[in-house]
Tab-separated table of C-alpha atoms in Angstrom:
chain	number	residue	atom	x	y	z
A	1	UNK	CA	106.490	53.734	117.940
A	2	UNK	CA	108.328	56.448	115.882
A	3	UNK	CA	105.763	55.906	112.956
A	4	UNK	CA	102.822	56.536	115.377
A	5	UNK	CA	104.599	59.726	116.646
A	6	UNK	CA	104.973	60.914	113.029
A	7	UNK	CA	101.375	60.454	112.377
A	8	UNK	CA	100.378	62.257	115.580
A	9	UNK	CA	102.528	65.309	114.564
A	10	UNK	CA	101.213	65.138	111.003
A	11	UNK	CA	97.594	65.302	112.293
A	12	UNK	CA	98.389	68.090	114.707
A	13	UNK	CA	99.988	70.197	111.975
A	14	UNK	CA	96.984	69.647	109.761
A	15	UNK	CA	94.679	70.686	112.394
A	16	UNK	CA	96.636	73.808	113.331
A	17	UNK	CA	96.854	74.746	109.662
A	18	UNK	CA	93.052	74.505	109.236
A	19	UNK	CA	92.459	76.575	112.310
A	20	UNK	CA	95.047	79.273	111.179
A	21	UNK	CA	93.485	79.815	107.683
A	22	UNK	CA	89.897	80.010	108.720
A	23	UNK	CA	88.932	79.882	105.050
A	24	UNK	CA	87.529	77.169	102.778
A	25	UNK	CA	91.142	76.502	101.744
A	26	UNK	CA	92.259	72.860	101.985
A	27	UNK	CA	95.307	72.466	104.249
A	28	UNK	CA	97.451	69.344	104.707
A	29	UNK	CA	100.784	68.594	106.505
A	30	UNK	CA	103.592	67.295	104.256
A	31	UNK	CA	105.491	64.298	105.411
A	32	UNK	CA	108.873	66.054	104.771
A	33	UNK	CA	107.647	68.976	106.804
A	34	UNK	CA	105.696	72.157	106.080
A	35	UNK	CA	102.194	72.672	104.985
A	36	UNK	CA	100.319	72.340	101.663
A	37	UNK	CA	97.643	74.989	101.296
A	38	UNK	CA	95.172	74.572	98.425
A	39	UNK	CA	92.917	77.560	97.776
A	40	UNK	CA	92.424	76.900	94.082
A	41	UNK	CA	89.098	77.435	92.321
A	42	UNK	CA	87.236	79.035	95.199
A	43	UNK	CA	86.455	82.468	93.613
A	44	UNK	CA	88.589	84.175	96.052
A	45	UNK	CA	89.028	87.930	95.412
A	46	UNK	CA	91.919	88.243	97.936
A	47	UNK	CA	94.390	85.957	99.543
A	48	UNK	CA	93.519	84.656	103.170
A	49	UNK	CA	95.994	84.875	105.956
A	50	UNK	CA	98.503	82.010	105.422
A	51	UNK	CA	100.428	79.970	108.057
A	52	UNK	CA	104.034	81.013	108.265
A	53	UNK	CA	105.174	77.321	107.659
A	54	UNK	CA	103.307	77.177	104.285
A	55	UNK	CA	105.543	75.213	101.854
A	56	UNK	CA	103.255	74.666	98.855
A	57	UNK	CA	100.522	77.243	97.893
A	58	UNK	CA	97.955	76.746	95.229
A	59	UNK	CA	95.708	79.755	94.434
A	60	UNK	CA	95.168	79.169	90.801
A	61	UNK	CA	91.782	79.898	89.012
A	62	UNK	CA	90.407	82.323	91.477
A	63	UNK	CA	89.435	86.103	91.125
A	64	UNK	CA	92.626	87.662	92.473
A	65	UNK	CA	93.417	91.052	90.857
A	66	UNK	CA	96.521	91.783	92.976
A	67	UNK	CA	98.522	90.547	95.947
A	68	UNK	CA	98.840	92.989	99.017
A	69	UNK	CA	102.339	94.203	99.664
A	70	UNK	CA	104.283	92.075	102.087
A	71	UNK	CA	101.839	89.082	101.941
A	72	UNK	CA	104.633	86.660	100.807
A	73	UNK	CA	107.539	88.138	102.734
A	74	UNK	CA	106.959	86.115	105.816
A	75	UNK	CA	106.336	82.827	104.047
A	76	UNK	CA	110.104	81.865	104.060
A	77	UNK	CA	109.470	78.113	103.645
A	78	UNK	CA	107.639	78.390	100.268
A	79	UNK	CA	108.940	75.910	97.672
A	80	UNK	CA	106.007	75.794	95.234
A	81	UNK	CA	103.454	78.469	94.214
A	82	UNK	CA	100.741	78.526	91.645
A	83	UNK	CA	99.069	81.775	90.871
A	84	UNK	CA	97.947	81.297	87.273
A	85	UNK	CA	94.360	81.690	86.014
A	86	UNK	CA	93.644	84.860	88.037
A	87	UNK	CA	92.470	88.220	86.372
A	88	UNK	CA	95.372	90.245	87.624
A	89	UNK	CA	95.029	93.984	86.985
A	90	UNK	CA	98.552	95.268	86.266
A	91	UNK	CA	98.482	98.757	87.610
A	92	UNK	CA	100.797	100.326	90.498
A	93	UNK	CA	99.306	97.734	92.907
A	94	UNK	CA	100.804	94.834	91.009
A	95	UNK	CA	104.403	96.054	91.481
A	96	UNK	CA	105.021	94.186	94.662
A	97	UNK	CA	103.886	90.863	93.135
A	98	UNK	CA	106.046	91.610	90.100
A	99	UNK	CA	109.145	92.175	92.154
A	100	UNK	CA	108.478	89.095	94.275
A	101	UNK	CA	108.013	86.949	91.139
A	102	UNK	CA	111.313	88.110	89.790
A	103	UNK	CA	113.129	87.022	92.913
A	104	UNK	CA	111.227	83.682	93.156
A	105	UNK	CA	110.780	82.386	89.550
A	106	UNK	CA	112.273	79.099	90.491
A	107	UNK	CA	109.313	78.154	92.764
A	108	UNK	CA	106.535	79.573	90.456
A	109	UNK	CA	104.805	76.722	88.694
A	110	UNK	CA	103.246	78.802	85.903
A	111	UNK	CA	103.854	82.483	85.385
A	112	UNK	CA	100.760	84.548	86.035
A	113	UNK	CA	99.782	87.086	83.213
A	114	UNK	CA	98.052	90.455	83.197
A	115	UNK	CA	94.383	90.519	82.150
A	116	UNK	CA	94.062	94.322	82.370
A	117	UNK	CA	94.513	97.144	81.453
A	118	UNK	CA	94.094	96.259	77.642
A	119	UNK	CA	97.539	97.607	76.575
A	120	UNK	CA	99.270	94.857	78.746
A	121	UNK	CA	96.757	92.138	78.488
A	122	UNK	CA	98.119	88.662	78.058
A	123	UNK	CA	101.594	89.915	79.080
A	124	UNK	CA	103.596	88.115	81.816
A	125	UNK	CA	103.610	90.018	85.124
A	126	UNK	CA	107.383	89.655	85.151
A	127	UNK	CA	107.759	91.221	81.688
A	128	UNK	CA	106.561	94.552	82.933
A	129	UNK	CA	109.568	96.968	82.978
A	130	UNK	CA	110.854	99.310	85.609
A	131	UNK	CA	109.675	102.133	83.294
A	132	UNK	CA	106.075	100.984	83.373
A	133	UNK	CA	106.207	101.619	87.258
A	134	UNK	CA	108.064	104.885	86.998
A	135	UNK	CA	105.120	106.931	88.025
A	136	UNK	CA	104.183	104.693	90.885
A	137	UNK	CA	105.191	104.818	94.505
A	138	UNK	CA	106.014	101.313	95.765
A	139	UNK	CA	104.086	100.571	98.905
A	140	UNK	CA	106.699	99.488	101.305
A	141	UNK	CA	104.687	99.713	104.557
A	142	UNK	CA	102.943	96.604	105.696
A	143	UNK	CA	99.596	96.953	107.503
A	144	UNK	CA	101.354	96.464	110.803
A	145	UNK	CA	103.897	99.277	110.203
A	146	UNK	CA	101.070	101.517	109.003
A	147	UNK	CA	99.066	100.934	112.168
A	148	UNK	CA	102.024	101.778	114.249
A	149	UNK	CA	102.788	105.052	112.405
A	150	UNK	CA	99.086	106.034	112.632
A	151	UNK	CA	98.973	105.249	116.338
A	152	UNK	CA	101.988	107.455	117.072
A	153	UNK	CA	100.581	110.258	114.968
A	154	UNK	CA	97.194	110.054	117.011
A	155	UNK	CA	99.163	110.036	120.216
A	156	UNK	CA	101.099	113.242	119.128
A	157	UNK	CA	97.823	115.035	118.209
A	158	UNK	CA	96.358	114.191	121.587
A	159	UNK	CA	99.427	115.464	123.479
A	160	UNK	CA	99.293	118.760	121.456
A	161	UNK	CA	95.671	119.301	122.233
A	162	UNK	CA	96.255	118.689	125.947
A	163	UNK	CA	99.086	121.097	125.978
A	164	UNK	CA	96.983	123.720	124.135
A	165	UNK	CA	94.161	123.439	126.630
A	166	UNK	CA	96.475	123.664	129.516
A	167	UNK	CA	98.028	126.855	128.089
A	168	UNK	CA	94.657	128.307	127.357
A	169	UNK	CA	93.645	127.901	130.923
A	170	UNK	CA	96.671	129.810	132.006
A	171	UNK	CA	96.369	132.561	129.458
A	172	UNK	CA	96.694	136.147	130.781
A	173	UNK	CA	96.626	139.579	129.392
A	174	UNK	CA	97.570	143.023	130.849
A	175	UNK	CA	95.018	145.855	131.244
A	176	UNK	CA	96.588	149.240	131.457
A	177	UNK	CA	94.400	152.104	132.974
A	178	UNK	CA	95.321	155.667	133.326
A	179	UNK	CA	94.416	156.793	136.874
A	180	UNK	CA	93.760	160.418	135.665
A	181	UNK	CA	90.652	159.175	133.782
A	182	UNK	CA	87.282	158.546	135.493
A	183	UNK	CA	86.159	156.020	132.754
A	184	UNK	CA	87.206	154.521	129.524
A	185	UNK	CA	85.458	153.285	126.324
A	186	UNK	CA	85.254	149.832	124.932
A	187	UNK	CA	87.301	150.823	121.876
A	188	UNK	CA	90.359	150.681	124.104
A	189	UNK	CA	90.024	146.936	124.183
A	190	UNK	CA	90.638	146.704	120.382
A	191	UNK	CA	94.360	145.857	121.082
A	192	UNK	CA	93.272	142.676	122.994
A	193	UNK	CA	92.749	139.277	121.527
A	194	UNK	CA	89.111	138.739	120.139
A	195	UNK	CA	88.399	135.957	122.785
A	196	UNK	CA	89.704	138.093	125.582
A	197	UNK	CA	87.618	141.053	124.382
A	198	UNK	CA	84.439	138.948	124.074
A	199	UNK	CA	85.011	137.561	127.633
A	200	UNK	CA	85.560	140.971	129.126
A	201	UNK	CA	82.440	142.432	127.501
A	202	UNK	CA	80.526	139.496	128.893
A	203	UNK	CA	81.825	140.163	132.439
A	204	UNK	CA	80.967	143.916	132.072
A	205	UNK	CA	77.454	142.945	131.274
A	206	UNK	CA	77.393	140.722	134.250
A	207	UNK	CA	78.638	143.332	136.610
A	208	UNK	CA	76.218	145.898	135.168
A	209	UNK	CA	73.305	143.569	135.914
A	210	UNK	CA	74.421	142.904	139.387
A	211	UNK	CA	74.860	146.646	140.065
A	212	UNK	CA	71.480	147.750	138.592
A	213	UNK	CA	72.874	149.668	135.733
A	214	UNK	CA	71.281	149.509	132.376
A	215	UNK	CA	73.720	151.435	130.278
A	216	UNK	CA	75.642	148.280	129.395
A	217	UNK	CA	72.623	146.354	128.008
A	218	UNK	CA	71.716	149.266	125.620
A	219	UNK	CA	75.130	149.379	123.999
A	220	UNK	CA	77.688	146.619	124.705
A	221	UNK	CA	79.856	147.604	121.744
A	222	UNK	CA	80.854	150.941	123.530
A	223	UNK	CA	80.005	150.391	127.252
A	224	UNK	CA	81.209	153.154	129.443
A	225	UNK	CA	82.956	151.691	132.416
A	226	UNK	CA	82.999	153.674	135.629
A	227	UNK	CA	86.234	153.385	137.627
A	228	UNK	CA	84.083	152.457	140.658
A	229	UNK	CA	83.147	149.278	138.981
A	230	UNK	CA	86.671	148.258	138.102
A	231	UNK	CA	87.292	146.293	141.282
A	232	UNK	CA	84.255	144.220	140.700
A	233	UNK	CA	85.255	143.629	137.001
A	234	UNK	CA	88.739	142.497	138.068
A	235	UNK	CA	87.255	140.140	140.759
A	236	UNK	CA	84.829	138.559	138.274
A	237	UNK	CA	87.474	138.079	135.598
A	238	UNK	CA	89.787	136.353	138.159
A	239	UNK	CA	87.309	134.114	139.870
A	240	UNK	CA	84.839	133.111	137.124
A	241	UNK	CA	87.084	133.243	134.055
A	242	UNK	CA	90.572	132.352	135.476
A	243	UNK	CA	92.048	135.616	133.896
A	244	UNK	CA	94.671	137.301	135.783
A	245	UNK	CA	94.794	141.070	135.486
A	246	UNK	CA	97.725	143.272	135.910
A	247	UNK	CA	96.539	146.922	136.331
A	248	UNK	CA	98.873	149.695	136.291
């Protein structure tokens, strides 16, 4: 009875392993527990996602040039790994694998070597010194951490944009008019912000069209504004453009 139960568990683990990898790798459950994943000689250019309970991993004789940072960190049950026969390119991206190999030499069957660049060809990856990576920045963030940071940054940008739009809708400026004058010229608007000046000139043009005056159409750069039109200007600015005017 116990033997039949062991066989059932064995078959279940093998099925789950094959489903988790979703690659042409061969996956088998070990009698003593754990999984054996064989991805050797498949022309793989990168490692597939591996089950967390992988105990033995064989990826020799493929086309791997590096191993992504953090790819082995969650495989805490690894007891045997074979990485030889791959054309590893030993630049800054190989630093993670080099550090991992130094910590796990006991479980590596045959030490992988560099194939390129030429000045480190045929050299074991673990023989690369710290000085060799002195100009590199070790990539410490996994894909998951990177996605979280990127998501938070996007949320921050969206919040800033929403706040900016809200403040823009509530923007105000003060228009000071001396009552002793019967009119004023557009050059008095130069102290205003450009966007407010353009919007005010547009309103003046609209008011002039409604009142039948053609002077504003002829010269919008210096339109004389009659004080009799001022109430209409203030009303249009407030209702159509959401600009509050404080006249004094």
